[in-house]
């Protein structure tokens, strides 16, 4: 009977051992989103570089490739001390990706 219900999709059993960790990452992303939004006013900053680096690594680890790519791009621009407009555009792209992921 259990196999029958599983086949029909009436019982959901998560076999993904990383699911709780992914959920914690998304919860952390929600709080870091506010930090990123506040950073728009104080560009650039070493705290933003650290945050972008952290997001790039964690997002990649937990399967959120688009967040990882955008965070890595922002980190690179900050390290290279790129123009404010480029940094702001990369920051906006990262914020947008996190918002889409959390929606």
Short mmCIF file of C-alpha atoms in Angstrom, two decimals, residues 55-96:
data_model
loop_
_atom_site.label_atom_id
_atom_site.label_comp_id
_atom_site.label_asym_id
_atom_site.label_seq_id
_atom_site.Cartn_x
_atom_site.Cartn_y
_atom_site.Cartn_z
CA UNK A 55 26.79 34.44 -0.71
CA UNK A 56 28.75 33.30 -3.76
CA UNK A 57 30.20 30.32 -1.95
CA UNK A 58 27.13 29.25 0.01
CA UNK A 59 24.75 29.68 -2.90
CA UNK A 60 26.95 27.54 -5.11
CA UNK A 61 27.25 24.87 -2.44
CA UNK A 62 23.48 24.59 -2.00
CA UNK A 63 22.57 24.62 -5.68
CA UNK A 64 21.56 28.25 -6.21
CA UNK A 65 23.83 28.84 -9.19
CA UNK A 66 22.33 32.14 -10.32
CA UNK A 67 22.77 33.74 -6.90
CA UNK A 68 26.32 32.41 -6.80
CA UNK A 69 27.19 33.82 -10.23
CA UNK A 70 25.74 37.25 -9.46
CA UNK A 71 27.37 37.43 -6.02
CA UNK A 72 30.72 36.42 -7.50
CA UNK A 73 30.41 39.09 -10.19
CA UNK A 74 29.67 41.71 -7.53
CA UNK A 75 32.61 40.56 -5.42
CA UNK A 76 34.95 40.80 -8.42
CA UNK A 77 33.80 44.32 -9.23
CA UNK A 78 34.27 45.40 -5.62
CA UNK A 79 37.77 43.91 -5.44
CA UNK A 80 38.72 45.56 -8.73
CA UNK A 81 37.28 48.85 -7.45
CA UNK A 82 35.08 49.19 -10.50
CA UNK A 83 32.98 52.27 -11.19
CA UNK A 84 30.02 52.84 -8.90
CA UNK A 85 27.50 52.37 -11.69
CA UNK A 86 28.84 48.93 -12.53
CA UNK A 87 28.85 47.91 -8.87
CA UNK A 88 25.33 49.23 -8.37
CA UNK A 89 24.09 47.30 -11.42
CA UNK A 90 25.70 44.10 -10.16
CA UNK A 91 24.25 44.68 -6.69
CA UNK A 92 20.79 45.27 -8.16
CA UNK A 93 21.10 42.07 -10.21
CA UNK A 94 22.03 40.09 -7.10
CA UNK A 95 19.18 41.58 -5.09
CA UNK A 96 16.76 40.78 -7.91
#
